[in-house]
Structure formats: structure tokens, C-alpha cells
Coordinates of C-alpha atoms in Angstrom, one line a residue:
S115 CA 2.1 -15.7 -12.8
R116 CA 0.3 -16.5 -9.6
R117 CA 1.3 -14.6 -6.4
D118 CA 0.5 -15.4 -2.9
A119 CA -1.3 -12.5 -1.2
G120 CA 1.3 -10.6 0.9
E121 CA 4.3 -12.1 -0.8
A122 CA 4.4 -9.1 -3.2
G123 CA 1.9 -6.5 -4.1
G124 CA 1.2 -4.8 -0.7
S125 CA 0.8 -6.0 2.8
N126 CA -1.6 -8.7 3.7
L127 CA -1.5 -7.9 7.4
L128 CA -2.5 -4.3 8.6
A129 CA -3.4 -2.6 11.8
V130 CA -6.7 -0.7 11.7
D131 CA -7.4 1.1 15.0
S132 CA -7.2 -1.6 17.7
R133 CA -7.8 -4.4 15.2
I134 CA -5.8 -6.5 12.7
M135 CA -6.9 -6.6 9.1
Y136 CA -5.9 -9.5 6.9
S137 CA -7.4 -11.7 4.1
S138 CA -8.0 -15.3 3.4
G139 CA -9.2 -16.3 0.0
G140 CA -11.9 -13.8 -0.9
I141 CA -12.7 -12.8 2.7
V142 CA -11.2 -9.7 4.4
I143 CA -11.1 -10.3 8.2
F144 CA -11.0 -7.8 11.0
D145 CA -9.7 -9.3 14.3
G146 CA -10.1 -7.3 17.4
C147 CA -7.7 -9.3 19.5
A148 CA -6.2 -6.1 20.9
A149 CA -9.6 -4.4 21.7
A150 CA -10.5 -3.6 25.2
D151 CA -14.2 -4.6 25.1
S152 CA -15.6 -7.9 24.2
A153 CA -17.9 -6.6 21.4
S154 CA -15.0 -5.0 19.6
S155 CA -12.8 -8.0 20.1
A156 CA -15.0 -10.2 18.0
Q157 CA -14.0 -11.0 14.4
S158 CA -15.9 -9.3 11.6
F159 CA -15.7 -9.8 7.8
F160 CA -16.0 -8.0 4.5
L161 CA -17.6 -10.5 2.1
G162 CA -17.9 -8.3 -1.0
H163 CA -15.3 -10.0 -3.0
D164 CA -16.0 -13.0 -5.3
Q165 CA -12.3 -13.7 -6.1
E166 CA -9.2 -14.0 -4.1
V167 CA -8.0 -10.8 -2.4
C168 CA -4.5 -9.8 -3.4
C169 CA -4.0 -6.3 -1.8
L170 CA -5.0 -4.4 1.3
A171 CA -4.5 -0.8 2.4
A172 CA -5.5 1.3 5.4
C173 CA -5.8 5.1 5.4
P174 CA -3.5 6.6 8.0
S175 CA -6.0 9.2 9.2
T176 CA -9.5 10.0 8.2
G177 CA -11.1 11.6 11.3
R178 CA -14.1 9.5 12.4
A179 CA -13.9 7.0 9.6
S180 CA -11.4 4.1 9.3
L181 CA -11.1 4.0 5.6
V182 CA -9.7 0.8 4.1
A183 CA -9.4 -0.8 0.6
S184 CA -9.1 -4.3 -0.7
A185 CA -8.5 -5.5 -4.3
Q186 CA -9.3 -8.9 -5.9
R187 CA -7.7 -10.8 -8.7
A188 CA -8.9 -10.6 -12.3
T189 CA -10.5 -13.5 -14.1
K190 CA -10.5 -14.3 -17.8
I191 CA -13.8 -12.3 -18.2
Q192 CA -13.5 -9.8 -15.3
P193 CA -10.8 -7.2 -14.6
P194 CA -9.6 -6.5 -11.1
I195 CA -12.0 -4.9 -8.7
I196 CA -11.2 -2.6 -5.7
Y197 CA -13.6 -1.9 -2.8
V198 CA -13.2 1.1 -0.5
Y199 CA -15.1 0.9 2.8
D200 CA -15.3 2.1 6.4
A201 CA -13.9 -0.5 8.8
A202 CA -15.7 1.3 11.7
Q203 CA -19.2 0.9 10.2
P204 CA -21.4 -0.9 12.7
R205 CA -21.4 -4.2 10.9
L206 CA -17.6 -4.4 10.9
A207 CA -17.1 -2.8 14.2
R208 CA -19.3 -5.1 16.2
G209 CA -18.5 -8.6 15.0
G210 CA -20.8 -8.6 11.9
S211 CA -20.3 -9.0 8.2
A212 CA -20.4 -6.3 5.4
Y213 CA -21.0 -6.9 1.7
A214 CA -20.3 -5.2 -1.6
R215 CA -23.4 -3.0 -1.1
D216 CA -21.9 -1.7 2.1
A217 CA -18.8 -0.3 0.4
K218 CA -18.4 3.4 -0.1
I219 CA -17.1 2.9 -3.7
C220 CA -16.4 0.1 -6.1
I221 CA -13.6 0.6 -8.7
T222 CA -13.5 -1.8 -11.6
L223 CA -10.3 -1.3 -13.5
P224 CA -10.5 -1.1 -17.3
R225 CA -10.3 -4.4 -19.3
G226 CA -6.8 -5.4 -20.1
F227 CA -5.5 -5.0 -16.5
N228 CA -4.7 -8.4 -15.1
E229 CA -3.4 -7.6 -11.6
V230 CA -3.4 -5.1 -8.8
L231 CA 0.2 -5.0 -7.4
A232 CA -0.2 -2.5 -4.6
L233 CA -2.7 -0.1 -2.9
G234 CA -2.3 3.0 -0.7
F235 CA -3.9 6.3 0.3
V236 CA -2.5 9.8 -0.3
G237 CA -3.7 13.2 0.9
K238 CA -4.0 15.3 4.0
N239 CA -6.6 17.2 6.1
A240 CA -9.0 14.3 5.8
E241 CA -9.1 14.6 2.0
W242 CA -7.8 11.3 0.9
S243 CA -7.4 9.6 -2.5
L244 CA -6.7 6.0 -3.3
V245 CA -3.6 5.0 -5.2
S246 CA -3.5 1.7 -7.1
V247 CA -0.7 0.1 -9.0
A248 CA -1.9 -2.3 -11.6
S249 CA -0.4 -4.1 -14.5
D250 CA -1.6 -5.1 -18.0
D251 CA 0.1 -7.1 -20.6
Q252 CA 2.5 -4.3 -21.6
E253 CA 3.1 -1.9 -18.7
T254 CA 2.3 -0.9 -15.1
I255 CA 0.1 2.0 -14.3
V256 CA -0.1 4.1 -11.1
S257 CA -3.6 5.6 -10.7
V258 CA -5.1 8.0 -8.2
H259 CA -8.9 7.7 -7.6
D260 CA -11.3 9.9 -5.7
T261 CA -12.5 8.0 -2.5
K262 CA -15.9 9.6 -2.6
T263 CA -16.8 8.9 -6.3
G264 CA -14.2 6.3 -7.4
L265 CA -13.5 8.5 -10.4
L266 CA -9.9 8.5 -11.8
R267 CA -8.1 11.7 -11.0
C268 CA -4.8 11.0 -12.8
S269 CA -2.4 8.3 -13.8
A270 CA 1.1 7.7 -14.9
V271 CA 3.3 4.8 -16.2
Q272 CA 5.5 3.1 -13.6
R273 CA 9.1 2.4 -14.9
P274 CA 10.6 0.0 -14.1
P275 CA 7.3 -2.0 -14.1
K276 CA 7.8 -4.6 -11.4
V277 CA 6.3 -3.4 -8.1
H278 CA 6.2 -5.2 -4.8
A279 CA 5.0 -2.6 -2.3
L280 CA 3.8 1.0 -1.8
A281 CA 4.2 3.3 1.2
S282 CA 2.6 6.8 1.6
N283 CA 3.1 9.9 3.7
D284 CA 0.5 12.7 3.0
T285 CA 0.8 13.6 -0.6
L286 CA 4.1 11.7 -1.0
F287 CA 4.4 8.0 -1.7
L288 CA 6.9 5.5 -3.0
T289 CA 6.8 2.3 -5.0
V290 CA 9.5 -0.4 -4.7
G291 CA 10.2 -3.4 -6.8
G292 CA 12.7 -4.9 -9.3
R293 CA 15.8 -2.8 -9.0
H294 CA 14.0 0.4 -8.3
V295 CA 12.7 2.7 -5.6
T296 CA 10.5 5.4 -7.2
F297 CA 9.4 8.5 -5.3
W298 CA 6.0 10.1 -6.2
E299 CA 4.2 13.2 -5.4
F300 CA 0.5 13.8 -6.0
A301 CA -0.3 17.6 -6.3
E302 CA -2.6 19.7 -8.4
E303 CA -4.2 16.7 -10.0
E304 CA -0.8 15.5 -11.3
L305 CA 1.6 12.7 -10.5
R306 CA 5.3 13.5 -10.5
S307 CA 8.0 10.8 -10.0
K308 CA 11.7 10.6 -9.4
A309 CA 13.9 7.5 -9.5
G310 CA 15.7 6.8 -6.2
T311 CA 19.5 6.4 -6.3
C312 CA 21.8 4.7 -3.8
V313 CA 25.1 4.9 -5.7
R314 CA 26.8 6.9 -3.0
V315 CA 26.1 4.1 -0.5
C316 CA 26.0 0.8 -2.4
N317 CA 24.4 -0.9 -5.4
M318 CA 20.7 -1.2 -5.8
P319 CA 19.6 -4.8 -4.8
D320 CA 17.8 -7.0 -7.4
H321 CA 14.5 -6.4 -5.5
M322 CA 13.1 -4.1 -2.9
F323 CA 10.3 -6.0 -1.1
S324 CA 9.0 -3.6 1.6
A325 CA 8.7 0.1 2.4
T326 CA 7.5 2.5 5.0
Y327 CA 8.0 6.2 6.0
L328 CA 9.5 7.7 9.1
S329 CA 8.7 11.3 10.0
M330 CA 11.5 12.9 11.9
G331 CA 12.6 16.5 12.4
G332 CA 10.4 17.9 9.6
S333 CA 12.1 15.7 7.0
S334 CA 10.4 12.7 5.4
L335 CA 12.6 9.7 5.7
A336 CA 11.7 6.4 4.1
L337 CA 12.9 2.8 4.7
T338 CA 13.0 0.0 2.2
G339 CA 13.8 -3.6 2.6
G340 CA 16.0 -5.4 0.0
S341 CA 16.4 -8.9 -1.3
D342 CA 20.0 -8.7 -0.1
G343 CA 18.8 -8.5 3.6
G344 CA 19.6 -4.8 3.8
V345 CA 17.4 -2.0 5.3
Y346 CA 17.8 1.2 3.3
L347 CA 17.3 4.7 4.7
W348 CA 16.2 7.3 2.2
R349 CA 15.8 11.1 2.1
S350 CA 12.5 11.5 0.2
E351 CA 13.1 15.1 -1.0
R352 CA 16.3 14.0 -2.7
A353 CA 15.3 10.5 -3.6
E354 CA 18.7 9.5 -2.2
C355 CA 19.7 6.6 0.0
I356 CA 21.9 7.7 2.9
L357 CA 22.4 4.6 4.9
V358 CA 22.2 0.8 4.7
V359 CA 21.8 -1.5 7.7
R360 CA 22.6 -5.2 7.1
E361 CA 21.3 -7.4 9.9
H362 CA 19.4 -10.0 7.8
T363 CA 20.6 -12.8 5.8
V364 CA 17.3 -13.2 3.9
P365 CA 15.1 -10.7 2.1
V366 CA 13.4 -8.0 4.2
R367 CA 9.7 -8.4 3.5
G368 CA 8.3 -6.4 6.4
L369 CA 9.0 -3.0 8.0
I370 CA 7.2 -1.2 10.8
P371 CA 8.2 2.3 12.0
L372 CA 8.5 3.0 15.7
E373 CA 8.7 6.3 17.6
P374 CA 12.2 7.8 17.4
D375 CA 14.6 7.5 20.4
G376 CA 16.7 10.6 20.9
G377 CA 16.6 11.6 17.3
A378 CA 17.5 8.2 16.0
P379 CA 15.1 6.3 13.7
R380 CA 13.6 3.1 15.1
Y381 CA 11.9 0.3 13.3
V382 CA 11.1 -3.4 13.2
S383 CA 12.2 -5.4 10.2
A384 CA 11.5 -9.0 9.2

């Protein structure tokens, strides 16, 4: 089935330094509308894709590099392809265009995979890996790739298989989708998962469409946006929902964390 980029399968609008990253067709666009100098405020483009871009991801912290990733749709003869590249390279930082040859790595998923559902980065201390969630005709696979070589580090089956979004926090990340919130940890070259539960608060909605992390008081809190208009607050270490805020009458497809105010979590939802 065809999916519009950004409707499900990761965000199609991201902040990278002082620029906005988004896609249109097979082009990834960096718009420096918030940049202070005129050179950095110009648009730049990654033109390495030859099919429509379906997923984007930006690494939260990589030191000097602004590591990003973008995935394109599969065709009848070509499986999905993921490019990882530095958004701060001169061509992209100064209003130019970069191509496939300028990418740090190119990951071609094995034949049989038909779609990349979500992308993200996990790691710490400037050692980051790429997480991809991709589906074939039978199941959905969560994979971790080395961002220096593109080699597969480990993988696991996602159950339930329907995934709409991914959010990460150091070595932790979560996937959300059809009637599930799944909490993952990448450690010692292994993936461990735990199904989230919200039975103490309410019933799980039919779909979770968005997700983000809040770091407060040394405890990793996560937010997810439901098809029922609810914003769900989770304790990651317990994989347990502790609060639901209902302010929307339509599905919550976007969540942005803000700095806490007096110990209370703050966020923007849409």
C-alpha cells in the first residue's frame, strides 16, 4: 500500500542545527530559514536518491558532524536504500547540492524488503548506530547498522509488525504503531525489547502515530501520540504508561519535547 511521506514511517520534517530538513519526491531539502548568516540560510539539497524518500532521521549529537539519514522506497527490481551523510559538509552547509557519492555510507536492504517504516540513531559518546525498521511480505525487522561501515550489527523481529514512528534516547529507543508501544535497548551487540502496557491508566488505542523522549530527573520518560487524540506519558524502564492527556479530538501525529518547567514535562503536540 502506498504511504505519503510523513504520514507514517517516521517524521518528514526535522530540525538539524539551525536548519529544517524535509523531503519532496526524491530530494532531501535543508532550509536554513533560521540561520543567522545569509550563506547558511540558503537552501541546499541531497540528490542521491532515485526514488521517493519515505523516511528521515537526524542524529541527536555527533560532535562536529550533523549526521542524518534518508531512505527511499523500493521498486519491483530494487530493494529500499538508505543513505547516511553529514548535513554540515560544505556542499550542504553552504547552499549547494550533494549526491550519492558524497554520502558516508549507503545501505541497500536485502531483497524481499519492500518498505522502510522508520529510521533513528542510537548510541552515546559520539559512537552512534543507525536503526531501521523495514517490512517484507511476512514480517517487520528492526536492524542496527554501523554508521561508519554500513554493516549490520544485529536485528530482531518487531511484533506487532505495524510501525508508524521511532524515537531514541542514547541506547534506548521505542517503536509505536498498531496497538503497540515497544521499548528497545541496544547493548552488547544485542537488541532487547519489552512491550509497553497502559492497562493501569486506560486501553491501548488502535494506533500510536508519534513518539518522543523527555529526559527529566535522571529518569527517561517517553511520550506517544494516539489515534484517539490522547498523549501518553511512559516510564521507559518499566515500559508502563502513567498518564494520559486528552486535549485533541483527532489523532496526534506530531510531538516535540520542550524544556521542563518546575519539574513538570512540557511538549508541543499536533
